[in-house]
Coordinates of C-alpha atoms (C1' of nucleotides) in Angstrom, one line a residue:
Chain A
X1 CA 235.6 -35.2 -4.8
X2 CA 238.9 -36.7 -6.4
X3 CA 239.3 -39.6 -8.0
X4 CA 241.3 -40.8 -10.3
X5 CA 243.2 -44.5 -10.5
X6 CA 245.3 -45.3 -13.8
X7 CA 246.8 -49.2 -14.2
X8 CA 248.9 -51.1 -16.4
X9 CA 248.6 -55.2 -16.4
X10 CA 247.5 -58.0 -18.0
X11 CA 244.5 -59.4 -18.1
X12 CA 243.5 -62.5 -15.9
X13 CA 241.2 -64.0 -18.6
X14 CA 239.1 -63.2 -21.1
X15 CA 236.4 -60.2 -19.9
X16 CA 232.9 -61.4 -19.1
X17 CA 230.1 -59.6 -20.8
X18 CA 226.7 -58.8 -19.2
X19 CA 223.8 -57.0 -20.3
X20 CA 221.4 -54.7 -18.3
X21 CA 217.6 -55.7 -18.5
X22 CA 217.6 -52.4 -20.3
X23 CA 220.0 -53.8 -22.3
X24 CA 223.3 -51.6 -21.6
X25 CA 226.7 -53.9 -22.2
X26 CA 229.1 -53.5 -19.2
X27 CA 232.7 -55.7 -19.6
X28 CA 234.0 -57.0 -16.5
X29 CA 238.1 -57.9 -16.2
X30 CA 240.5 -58.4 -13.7
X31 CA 244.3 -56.6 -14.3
X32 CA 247.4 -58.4 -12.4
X33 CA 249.7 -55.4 -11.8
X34 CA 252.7 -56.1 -10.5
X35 CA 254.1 -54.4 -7.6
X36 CA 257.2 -52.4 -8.0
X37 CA 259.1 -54.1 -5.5
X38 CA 259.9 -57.5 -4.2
X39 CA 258.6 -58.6 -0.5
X40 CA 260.8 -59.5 2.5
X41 CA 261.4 -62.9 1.1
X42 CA 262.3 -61.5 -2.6
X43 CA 259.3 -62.4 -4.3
X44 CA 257.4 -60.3 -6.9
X45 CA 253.6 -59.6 -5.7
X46 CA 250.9 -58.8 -8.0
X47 CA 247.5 -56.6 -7.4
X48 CA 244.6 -58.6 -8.9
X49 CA 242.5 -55.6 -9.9
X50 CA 238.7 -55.7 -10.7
X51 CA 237.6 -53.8 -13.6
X52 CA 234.4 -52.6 -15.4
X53 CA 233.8 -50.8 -18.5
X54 CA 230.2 -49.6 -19.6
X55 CA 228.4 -49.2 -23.0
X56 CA 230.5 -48.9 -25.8
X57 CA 234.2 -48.8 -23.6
X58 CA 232.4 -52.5 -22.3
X59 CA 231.8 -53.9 -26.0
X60 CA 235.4 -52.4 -27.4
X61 CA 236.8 -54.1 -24.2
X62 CA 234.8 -57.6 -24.8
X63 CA 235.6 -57.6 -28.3
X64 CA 239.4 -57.2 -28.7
X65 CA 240.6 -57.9 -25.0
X66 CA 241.6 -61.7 -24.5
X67 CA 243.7 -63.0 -21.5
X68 CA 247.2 -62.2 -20.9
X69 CA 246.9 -58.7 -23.1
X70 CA 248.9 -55.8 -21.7
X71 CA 246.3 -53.1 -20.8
X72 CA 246.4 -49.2 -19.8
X73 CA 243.1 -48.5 -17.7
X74 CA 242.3 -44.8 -16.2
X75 CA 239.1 -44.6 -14.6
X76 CA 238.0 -44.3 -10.5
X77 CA 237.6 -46.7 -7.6
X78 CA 234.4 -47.7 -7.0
X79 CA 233.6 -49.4 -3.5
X80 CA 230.3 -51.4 -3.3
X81 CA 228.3 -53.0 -0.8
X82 CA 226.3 -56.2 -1.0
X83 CA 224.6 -58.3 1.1
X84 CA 226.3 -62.0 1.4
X85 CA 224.2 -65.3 0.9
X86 CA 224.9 -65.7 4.4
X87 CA 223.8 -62.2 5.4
X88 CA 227.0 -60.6 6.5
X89 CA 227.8 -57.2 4.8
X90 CA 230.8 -57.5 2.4
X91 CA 232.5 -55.1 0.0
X92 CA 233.8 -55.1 -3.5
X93 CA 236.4 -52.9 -5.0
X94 CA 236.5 -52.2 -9.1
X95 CA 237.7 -49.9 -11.1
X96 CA 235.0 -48.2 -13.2
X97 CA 236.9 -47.2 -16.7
X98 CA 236.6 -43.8 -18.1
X99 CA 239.4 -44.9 -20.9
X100 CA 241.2 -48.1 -21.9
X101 CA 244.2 -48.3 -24.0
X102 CA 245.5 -51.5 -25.5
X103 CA 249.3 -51.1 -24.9
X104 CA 250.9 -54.5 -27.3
X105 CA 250.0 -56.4 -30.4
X106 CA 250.2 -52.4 -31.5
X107 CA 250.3 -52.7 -35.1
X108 CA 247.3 -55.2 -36.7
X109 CA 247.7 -57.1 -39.8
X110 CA 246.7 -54.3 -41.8
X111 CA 249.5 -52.3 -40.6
X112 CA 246.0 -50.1 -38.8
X113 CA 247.2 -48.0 -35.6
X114 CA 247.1 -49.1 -31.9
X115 CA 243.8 -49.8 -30.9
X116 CA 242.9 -47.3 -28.0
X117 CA 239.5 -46.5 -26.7
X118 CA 237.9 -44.1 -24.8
X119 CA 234.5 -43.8 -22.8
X120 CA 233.9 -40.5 -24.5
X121 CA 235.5 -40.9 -27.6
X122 CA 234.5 -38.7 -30.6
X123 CA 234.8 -36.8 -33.4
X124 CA 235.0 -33.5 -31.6
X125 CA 238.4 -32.5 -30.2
X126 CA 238.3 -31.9 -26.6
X127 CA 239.4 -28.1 -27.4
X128 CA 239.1 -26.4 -30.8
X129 CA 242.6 -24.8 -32.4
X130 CA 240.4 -22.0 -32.7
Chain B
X1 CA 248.3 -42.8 -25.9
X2 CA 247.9 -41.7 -21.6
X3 CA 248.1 -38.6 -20.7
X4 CA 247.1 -37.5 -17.6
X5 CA 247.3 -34.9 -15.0
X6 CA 246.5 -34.0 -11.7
X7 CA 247.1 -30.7 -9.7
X8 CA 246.5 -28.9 -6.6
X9 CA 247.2 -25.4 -6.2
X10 CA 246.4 -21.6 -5.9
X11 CA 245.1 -19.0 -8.9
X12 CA 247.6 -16.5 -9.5
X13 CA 245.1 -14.2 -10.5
X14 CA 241.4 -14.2 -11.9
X15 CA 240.5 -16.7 -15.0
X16 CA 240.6 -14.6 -18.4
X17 CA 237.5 -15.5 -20.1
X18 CA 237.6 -15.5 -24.0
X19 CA 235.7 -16.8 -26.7
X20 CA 236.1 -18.1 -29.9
X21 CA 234.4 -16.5 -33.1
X22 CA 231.9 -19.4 -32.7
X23 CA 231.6 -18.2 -29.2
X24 CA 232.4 -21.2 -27.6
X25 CA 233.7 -19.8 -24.3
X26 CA 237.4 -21.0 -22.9
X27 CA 239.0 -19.6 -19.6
X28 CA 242.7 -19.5 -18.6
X29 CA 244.1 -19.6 -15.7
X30 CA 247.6 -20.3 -14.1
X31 CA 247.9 -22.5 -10.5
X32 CA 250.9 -22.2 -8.7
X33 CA 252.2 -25.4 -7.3
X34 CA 254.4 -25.5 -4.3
X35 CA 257.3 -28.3 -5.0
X36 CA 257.2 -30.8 -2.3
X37 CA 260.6 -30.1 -1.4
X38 CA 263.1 -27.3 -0.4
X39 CA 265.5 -26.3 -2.5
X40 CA 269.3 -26.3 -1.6
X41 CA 268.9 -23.1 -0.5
X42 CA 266.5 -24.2 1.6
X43 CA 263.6 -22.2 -0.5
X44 CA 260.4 -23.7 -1.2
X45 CA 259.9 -23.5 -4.9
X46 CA 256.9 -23.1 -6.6
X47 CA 255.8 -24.0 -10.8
X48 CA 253.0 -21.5 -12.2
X49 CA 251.4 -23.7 -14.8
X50 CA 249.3 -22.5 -17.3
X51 CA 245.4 -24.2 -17.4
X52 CA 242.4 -23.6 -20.1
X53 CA 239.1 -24.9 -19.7
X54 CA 236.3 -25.0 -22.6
X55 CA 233.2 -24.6 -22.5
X56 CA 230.8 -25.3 -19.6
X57 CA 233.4 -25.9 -17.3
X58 CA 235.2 -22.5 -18.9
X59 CA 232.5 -20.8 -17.6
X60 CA 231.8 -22.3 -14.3
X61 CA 235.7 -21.8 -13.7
X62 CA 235.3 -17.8 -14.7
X63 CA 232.2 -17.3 -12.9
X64 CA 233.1 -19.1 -9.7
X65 CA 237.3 -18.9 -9.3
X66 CA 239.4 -16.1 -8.6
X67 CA 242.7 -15.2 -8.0
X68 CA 243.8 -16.9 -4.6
X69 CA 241.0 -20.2 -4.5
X70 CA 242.9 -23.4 -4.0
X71 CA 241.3 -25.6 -7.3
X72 CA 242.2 -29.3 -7.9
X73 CA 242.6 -30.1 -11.8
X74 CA 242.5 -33.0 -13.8
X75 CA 243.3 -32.5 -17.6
X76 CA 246.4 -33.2 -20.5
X77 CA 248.9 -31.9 -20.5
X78 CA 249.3 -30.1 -24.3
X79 CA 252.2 -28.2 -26.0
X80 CA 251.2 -26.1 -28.5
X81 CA 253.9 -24.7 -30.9
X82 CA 253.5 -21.3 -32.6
X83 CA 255.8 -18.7 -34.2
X84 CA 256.6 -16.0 -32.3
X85 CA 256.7 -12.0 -33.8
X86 CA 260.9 -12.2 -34.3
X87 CA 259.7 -15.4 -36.3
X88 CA 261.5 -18.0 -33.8
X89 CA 259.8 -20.8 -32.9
X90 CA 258.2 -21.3 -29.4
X91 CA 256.3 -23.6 -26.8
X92 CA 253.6 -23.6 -24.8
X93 CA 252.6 -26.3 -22.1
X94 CA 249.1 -26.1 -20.6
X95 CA 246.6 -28.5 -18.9
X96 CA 243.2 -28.8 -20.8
X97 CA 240.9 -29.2 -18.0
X98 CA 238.6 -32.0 -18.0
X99 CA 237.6 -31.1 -14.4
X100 CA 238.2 -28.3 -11.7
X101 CA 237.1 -28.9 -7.8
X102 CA 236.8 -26.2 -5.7
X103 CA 238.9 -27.0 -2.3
X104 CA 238.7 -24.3 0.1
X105 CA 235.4 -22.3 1.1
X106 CA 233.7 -25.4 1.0
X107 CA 230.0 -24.4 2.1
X108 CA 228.3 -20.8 1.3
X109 CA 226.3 -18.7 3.4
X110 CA 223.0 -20.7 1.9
X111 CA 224.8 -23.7 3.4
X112 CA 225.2 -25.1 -0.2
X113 CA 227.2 -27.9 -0.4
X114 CA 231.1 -27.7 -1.8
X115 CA 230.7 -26.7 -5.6
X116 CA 232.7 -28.8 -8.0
X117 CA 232.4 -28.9 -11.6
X118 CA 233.6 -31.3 -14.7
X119 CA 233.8 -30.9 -18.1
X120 CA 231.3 -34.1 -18.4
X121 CA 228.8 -33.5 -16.0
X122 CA 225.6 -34.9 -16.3
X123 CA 222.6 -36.5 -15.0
X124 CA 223.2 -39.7 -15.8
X125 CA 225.4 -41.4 -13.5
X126 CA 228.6 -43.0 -15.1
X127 CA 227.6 -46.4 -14.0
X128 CA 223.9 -47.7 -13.6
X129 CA 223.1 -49.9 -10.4
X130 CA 221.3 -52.6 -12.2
Chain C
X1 CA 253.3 -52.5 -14.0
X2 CA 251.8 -48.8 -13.1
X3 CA 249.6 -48.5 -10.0
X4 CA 248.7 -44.8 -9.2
X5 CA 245.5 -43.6 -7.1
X6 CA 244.8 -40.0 -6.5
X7 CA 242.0 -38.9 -4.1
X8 CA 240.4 -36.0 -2.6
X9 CA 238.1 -36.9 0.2
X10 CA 237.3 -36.3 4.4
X11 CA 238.5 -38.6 7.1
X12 CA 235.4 -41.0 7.9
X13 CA 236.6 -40.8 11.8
X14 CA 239.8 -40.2 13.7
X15 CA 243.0 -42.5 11.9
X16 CA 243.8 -45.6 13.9
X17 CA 247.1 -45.9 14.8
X18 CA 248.9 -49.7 14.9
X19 CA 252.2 -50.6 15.5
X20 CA 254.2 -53.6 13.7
X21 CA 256.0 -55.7 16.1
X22 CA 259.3 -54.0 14.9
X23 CA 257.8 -50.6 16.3
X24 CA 256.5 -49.6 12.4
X25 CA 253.6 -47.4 12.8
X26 CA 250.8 -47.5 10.1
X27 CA 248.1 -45.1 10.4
X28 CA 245.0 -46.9 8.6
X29 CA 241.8 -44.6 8.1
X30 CA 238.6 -44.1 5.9
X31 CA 237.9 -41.2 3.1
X32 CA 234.3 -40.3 2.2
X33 CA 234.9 -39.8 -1.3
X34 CA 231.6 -38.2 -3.1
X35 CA 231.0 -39.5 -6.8
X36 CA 230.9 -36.5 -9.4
X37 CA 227.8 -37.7 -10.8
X38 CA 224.0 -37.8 -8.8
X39 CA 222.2 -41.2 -9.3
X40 CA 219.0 -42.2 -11.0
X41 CA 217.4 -41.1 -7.7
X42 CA 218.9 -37.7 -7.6
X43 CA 221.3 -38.9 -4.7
X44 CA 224.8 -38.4 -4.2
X45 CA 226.9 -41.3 -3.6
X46 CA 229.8 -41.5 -2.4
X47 CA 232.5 -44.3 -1.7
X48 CA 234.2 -45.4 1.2
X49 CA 237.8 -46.0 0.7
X50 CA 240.3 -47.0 2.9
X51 CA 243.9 -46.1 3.6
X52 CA 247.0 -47.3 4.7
X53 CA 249.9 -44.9 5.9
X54 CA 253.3 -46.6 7.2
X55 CA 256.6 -45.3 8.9
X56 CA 257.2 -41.6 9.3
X57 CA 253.9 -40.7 7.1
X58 CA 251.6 -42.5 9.0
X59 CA 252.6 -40.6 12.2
X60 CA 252.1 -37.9 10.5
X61 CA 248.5 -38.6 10.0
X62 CA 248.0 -40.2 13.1
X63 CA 248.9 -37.1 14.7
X64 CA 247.4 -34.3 12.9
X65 CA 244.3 -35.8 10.4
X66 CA 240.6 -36.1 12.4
X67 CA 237.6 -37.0 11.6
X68 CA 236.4 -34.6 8.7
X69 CA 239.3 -33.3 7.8
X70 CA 239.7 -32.9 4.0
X71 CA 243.0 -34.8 2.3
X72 CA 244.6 -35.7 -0.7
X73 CA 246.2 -38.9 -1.0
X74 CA 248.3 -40.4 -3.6
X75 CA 249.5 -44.0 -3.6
X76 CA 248.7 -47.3 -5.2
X77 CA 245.6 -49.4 -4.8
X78 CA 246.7 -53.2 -3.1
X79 CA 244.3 -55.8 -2.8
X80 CA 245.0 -57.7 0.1
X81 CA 243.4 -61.5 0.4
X82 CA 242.7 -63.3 3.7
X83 CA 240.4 -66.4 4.9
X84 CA 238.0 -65.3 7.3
X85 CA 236.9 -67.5 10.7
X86 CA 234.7 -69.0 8.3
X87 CA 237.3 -70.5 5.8
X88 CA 236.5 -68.3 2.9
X89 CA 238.3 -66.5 0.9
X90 CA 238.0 -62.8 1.1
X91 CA 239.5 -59.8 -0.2
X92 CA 240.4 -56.2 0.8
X93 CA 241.3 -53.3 -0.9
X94 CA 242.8 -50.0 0.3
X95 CA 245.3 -47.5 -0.6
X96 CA 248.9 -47.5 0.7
X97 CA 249.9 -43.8 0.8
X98 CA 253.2 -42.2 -0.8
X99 CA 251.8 -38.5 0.3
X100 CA 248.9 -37.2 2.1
X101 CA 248.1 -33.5 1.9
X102 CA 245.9 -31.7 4.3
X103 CA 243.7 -29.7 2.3
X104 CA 241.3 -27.6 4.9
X105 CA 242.4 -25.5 7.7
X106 CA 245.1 -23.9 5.4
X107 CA 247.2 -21.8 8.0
X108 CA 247.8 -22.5 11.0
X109 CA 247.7 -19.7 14.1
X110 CA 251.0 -18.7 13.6
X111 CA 250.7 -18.2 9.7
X112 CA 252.5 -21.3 8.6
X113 CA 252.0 -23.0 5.5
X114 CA 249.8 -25.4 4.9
X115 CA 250.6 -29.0 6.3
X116 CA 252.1 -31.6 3.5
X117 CA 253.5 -34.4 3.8
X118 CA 255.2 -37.1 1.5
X119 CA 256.7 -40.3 2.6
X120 CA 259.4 -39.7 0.9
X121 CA 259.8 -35.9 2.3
X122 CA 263.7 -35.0 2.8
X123 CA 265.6 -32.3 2.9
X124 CA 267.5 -33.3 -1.0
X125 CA 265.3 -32.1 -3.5
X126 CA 264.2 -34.1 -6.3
X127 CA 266.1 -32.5 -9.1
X128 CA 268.7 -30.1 -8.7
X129 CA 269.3 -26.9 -10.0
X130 CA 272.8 -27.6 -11.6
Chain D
X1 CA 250.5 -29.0 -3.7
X2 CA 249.5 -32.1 -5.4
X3 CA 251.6 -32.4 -8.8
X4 CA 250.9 -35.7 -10.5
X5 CA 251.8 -36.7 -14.2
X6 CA 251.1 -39.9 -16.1
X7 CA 252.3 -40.3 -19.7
X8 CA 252.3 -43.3 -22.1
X9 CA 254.4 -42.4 -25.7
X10 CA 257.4 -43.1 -27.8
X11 CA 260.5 -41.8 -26.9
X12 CA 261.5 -39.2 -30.3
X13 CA 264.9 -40.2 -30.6
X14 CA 267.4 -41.7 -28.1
X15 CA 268.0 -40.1 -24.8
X16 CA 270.8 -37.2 -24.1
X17 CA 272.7 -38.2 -21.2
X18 CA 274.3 -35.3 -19.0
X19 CA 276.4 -35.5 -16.0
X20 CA 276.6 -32.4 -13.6
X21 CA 279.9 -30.8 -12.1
X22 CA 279.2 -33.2 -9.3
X23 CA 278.6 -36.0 -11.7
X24 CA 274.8 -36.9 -11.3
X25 CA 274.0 -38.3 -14.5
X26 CA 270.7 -37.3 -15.8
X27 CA 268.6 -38.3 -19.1
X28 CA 266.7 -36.3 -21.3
X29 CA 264.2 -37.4 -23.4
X30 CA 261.0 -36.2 -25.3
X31 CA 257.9 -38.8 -25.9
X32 CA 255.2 -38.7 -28.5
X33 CA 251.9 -38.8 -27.2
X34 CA 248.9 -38.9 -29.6
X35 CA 245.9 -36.8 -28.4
X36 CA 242.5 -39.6 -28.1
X37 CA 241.2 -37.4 -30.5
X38 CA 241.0 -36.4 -33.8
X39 CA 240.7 -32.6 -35.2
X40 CA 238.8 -31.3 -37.3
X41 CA 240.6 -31.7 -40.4
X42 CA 240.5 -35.6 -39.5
X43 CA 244.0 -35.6 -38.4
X44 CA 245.5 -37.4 -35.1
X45 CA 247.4 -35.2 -33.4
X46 CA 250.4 -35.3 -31.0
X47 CA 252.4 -33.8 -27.8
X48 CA 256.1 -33.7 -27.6
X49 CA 256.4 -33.9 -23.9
X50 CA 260.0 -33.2 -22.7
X51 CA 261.2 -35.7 -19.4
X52 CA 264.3 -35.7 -17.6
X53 CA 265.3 -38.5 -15.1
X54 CA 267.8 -38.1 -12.8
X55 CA 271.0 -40.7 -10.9
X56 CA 269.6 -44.2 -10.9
X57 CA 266.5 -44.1 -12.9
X58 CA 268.1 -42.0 -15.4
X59 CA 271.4 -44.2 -16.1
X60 CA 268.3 -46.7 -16.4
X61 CA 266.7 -44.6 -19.2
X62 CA 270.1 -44.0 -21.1
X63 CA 271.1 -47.7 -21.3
X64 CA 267.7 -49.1 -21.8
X65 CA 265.6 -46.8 -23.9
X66 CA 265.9 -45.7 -27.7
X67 CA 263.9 -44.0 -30.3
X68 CA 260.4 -45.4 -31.3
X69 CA 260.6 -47.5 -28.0
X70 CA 257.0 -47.3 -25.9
X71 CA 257.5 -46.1 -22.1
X72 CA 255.0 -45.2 -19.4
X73 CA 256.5 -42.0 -17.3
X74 CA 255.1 -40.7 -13.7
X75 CA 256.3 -37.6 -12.4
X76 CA 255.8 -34.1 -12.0
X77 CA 255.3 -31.2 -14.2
X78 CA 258.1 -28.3 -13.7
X79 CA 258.2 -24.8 -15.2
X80 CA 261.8 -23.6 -15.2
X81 CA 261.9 -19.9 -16.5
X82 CA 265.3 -18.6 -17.7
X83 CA 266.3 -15.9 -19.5
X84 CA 267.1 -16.0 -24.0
X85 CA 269.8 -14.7 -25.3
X86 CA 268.0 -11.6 -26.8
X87 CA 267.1 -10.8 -23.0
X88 CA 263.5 -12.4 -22.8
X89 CA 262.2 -14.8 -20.5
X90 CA 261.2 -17.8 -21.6
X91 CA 259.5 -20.5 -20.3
X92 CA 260.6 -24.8 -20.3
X93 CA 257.9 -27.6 -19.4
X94 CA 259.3 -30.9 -18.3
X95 CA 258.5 -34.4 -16.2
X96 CA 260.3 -35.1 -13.7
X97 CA 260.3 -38.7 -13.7
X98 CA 259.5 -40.6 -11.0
X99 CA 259.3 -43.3 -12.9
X100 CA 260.1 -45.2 -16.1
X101 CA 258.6 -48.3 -17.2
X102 CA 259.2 -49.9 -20.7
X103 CA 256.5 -51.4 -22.2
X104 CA 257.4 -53.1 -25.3
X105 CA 259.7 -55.8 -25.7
X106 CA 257.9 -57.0 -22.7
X107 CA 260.5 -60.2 -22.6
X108 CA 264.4 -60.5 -23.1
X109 CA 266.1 -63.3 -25.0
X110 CA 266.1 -64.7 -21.2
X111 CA 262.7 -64.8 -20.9
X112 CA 263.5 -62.1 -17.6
X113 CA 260.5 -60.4 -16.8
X114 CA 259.9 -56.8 -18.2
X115 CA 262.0 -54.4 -17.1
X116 CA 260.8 -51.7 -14.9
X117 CA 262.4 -48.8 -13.1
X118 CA 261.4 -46.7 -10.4
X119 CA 263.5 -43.8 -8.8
X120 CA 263.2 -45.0 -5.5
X121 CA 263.9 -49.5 -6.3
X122 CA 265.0 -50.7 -3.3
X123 CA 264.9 -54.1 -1.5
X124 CA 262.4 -52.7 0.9
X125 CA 258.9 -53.1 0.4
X126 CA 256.3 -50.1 1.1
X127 CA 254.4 -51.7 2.9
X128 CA 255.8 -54.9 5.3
X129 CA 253.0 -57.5 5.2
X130 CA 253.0 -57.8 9.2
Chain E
dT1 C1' 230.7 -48.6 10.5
dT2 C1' 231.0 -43.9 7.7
dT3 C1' 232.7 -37.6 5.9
dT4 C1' 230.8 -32.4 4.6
Chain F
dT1 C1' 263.5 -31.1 -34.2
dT2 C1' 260.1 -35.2 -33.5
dT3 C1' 257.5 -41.4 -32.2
dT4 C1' 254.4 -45.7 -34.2

DNA sequence: TTTT
DNA sequence: TTTT
C-alpha cells in the first residue's frame, strides 16, 4: 500500500542505458550507501543499491550521471522474480525512481542551478497559489 | 531540493472541500499524530498537522474520509507566509498530499477491496515489464 | 549516506523468530506490499519484501504480528551477499526495522491504544519541553 | 502514528545554539528547500523549514554547520502551540532531527571521510551480522 | 513460498 | 528574517 525508499550515495559506475522494443529508455545504476555505523570489528559497511529510472528520469539519469557522483534518489522497492539459467527461482531488489536529485558539482560552468530531476516534472505547480 | 513526508494518523474532523475560481477542487484536513513517546509527565502527546490535497485526490479525500479514519500521507511539507488582519506577519506549515491511503475499514459490504488513492494515478503502470 | 524505507503492507505468514548465539532475538517476516498502479493486464501486483526486527523490537513482533496482520515499518534497506552451495555469488535484500506499527485491530478488548512500537521506545522523550 | 520527514536544503544562516536549565544544548536552524517546481509566474520557489537538534547531534550541528552549507535532515514534524503576547494562539512547525548529514565538502583537508551524524551514533551496530 |  |  506504502512505499516509499529515499537514498543518498554514489554511484558505482557509469548507468547502463537500455531501450524497450517499444522504444522507452530506462537507466539502470547502483548507489553505495554507507551505513551509519561501523560493524563489530570497526569497519564502515556499504549498501550496494540497484536502481532504475524510466523515460525521461532514465535519459536525464544516463546523460549527466557518471561514476562516483553523489546522488539523492526517492522512489519504491521493487522485488522481482526471474527464473535462473539453471532453473532455480531467484530474486532481484531495485529501486524504481519517482525523482533523482544530483546533490555535488552543484553549480555548472555557466554558473546554471543544481541539476535536479523529477519523474513528473513540469511546468505546472503541484498546487496553484490560488 | 528533497522534501518528503510521510504520516500516519486520525482526521480531526471532516475534509473542508473548496475550490478555486477556476474550480479546481482542494480539500483540507488536519491528522493528529500520536508522538511515539510519553512525555515527562508521562502523557502521550499528540501534533495536529494541517494537510491539503488538489484535485482528483482532493476529491477522492472529501468524498471518501471523515473525521475519525486513520489515512497514511505522503506529501511536502510547505510554509506558506501571509499577513495576518493586525498586519503581523505569520506561518503556515502543511503537507501537500501527493497520496492518501485509507488504513482502517479496509473491505466494504460489496467486498471491495481497500480503497487507496494518489495524486498520480493512472493506468499505466510506473514501470513496464518488458 | 541516507537510507530510509517506509512501508505499509500485511504479514505474508506468522514472523519467524531466531535467536543469535548471544540470546539476540530477530524476528524476520514477509510484507505483501500491493503496487499503486494495475499493470498492462489490468492486475495488481504486488511485492514481496522481507523484514528483519532485532532485540526488544523483534519480540515485539514475534509476539503479537500474524499472518495478515497490517504494519508499518520504517527502517533502512541492507543488501546482504552470500555464496550459495553452489559457489555463486548471491544477494539479499530486506529491511532492518527501527519501528513497526500495527495498523489493524486498533483497540484492544480492554480499550487500549493501538499497539506501537519503536526500537528505540523509552520512557525519555525525544525532545523536551524545557 | 507514523511521523517521518526527509529534507535536503541549505541551512539560512548559522545555527542558534541553546542550552536548557539542565544544560542540554540544543541547535536551531532553518533550511532552504526549493519546491521541484516552478510557478506560474516562472519563478522557483522555496520552504523555510525550521529544525532543532538536540545533546549530541545538536553540539554536532553547532560546530559543524554554517550558512549556505547543504545538509540532509530526518526527523519528525512537531506542532508546538503557545500562546502570543496579544493573547492568541499561535502555532510553530519544526523537525526534530533525527539526523544530520552534511553533504558538501564531502572531504577534509585529511581526506577523512564525510562527516555524518546521527542522534543515536554508537559503536553498536543495528543489526550484529551473526 | 506468499497477504487482503 | 532567509540558502545556492
Amino acid at each position: 500500500m506504502l512505499n516509499r525508499v529515499v537514498l543518498i550515495g554514489r554511484l558505482t559506475r557509469d548507468p547502463e542505458m537500455r531501450y524497450t522494443p517499444q522504444g522507452v529508455p530506462v537507466a539502470s545504476f547502483t548507489l553505495a550507501v554507507d551505513r551509519p555505523f561501523s560493524n563489530q570489528q570497526g569497519q564502515r559497511e556499504t549498501d550496494f543499491i540497484d536502481c532504475i529510472a524510466w523515460r525521461k528520469l532514465g535519459e536525464t539519469v544516463g546523460n549527466h550521471l557518471t561514476k562516483g557522483r553523489l546522488a539523492a534518489v526517492e522512489g519504491r522497492l521493487q522485488i522481482r522474480s526471474y527464473e535462473a539459467q539453471d532453473g532455480t527461482k531467484r530474486r532481484v531488489a531495485e529501486v524504481v525512481c519517482d525523482s533523482v536529485r544530483f546533490l555535488d558539482r552543484p553549480r555548472d560552468a555557466q554558473g546554471g542551478a543544481m541539476e535536479s530531476f523529477g519523474a513528473d516534472e513540469t511546468e505546472l505547480p503541484d498546487d496553484l497559489p490560488f
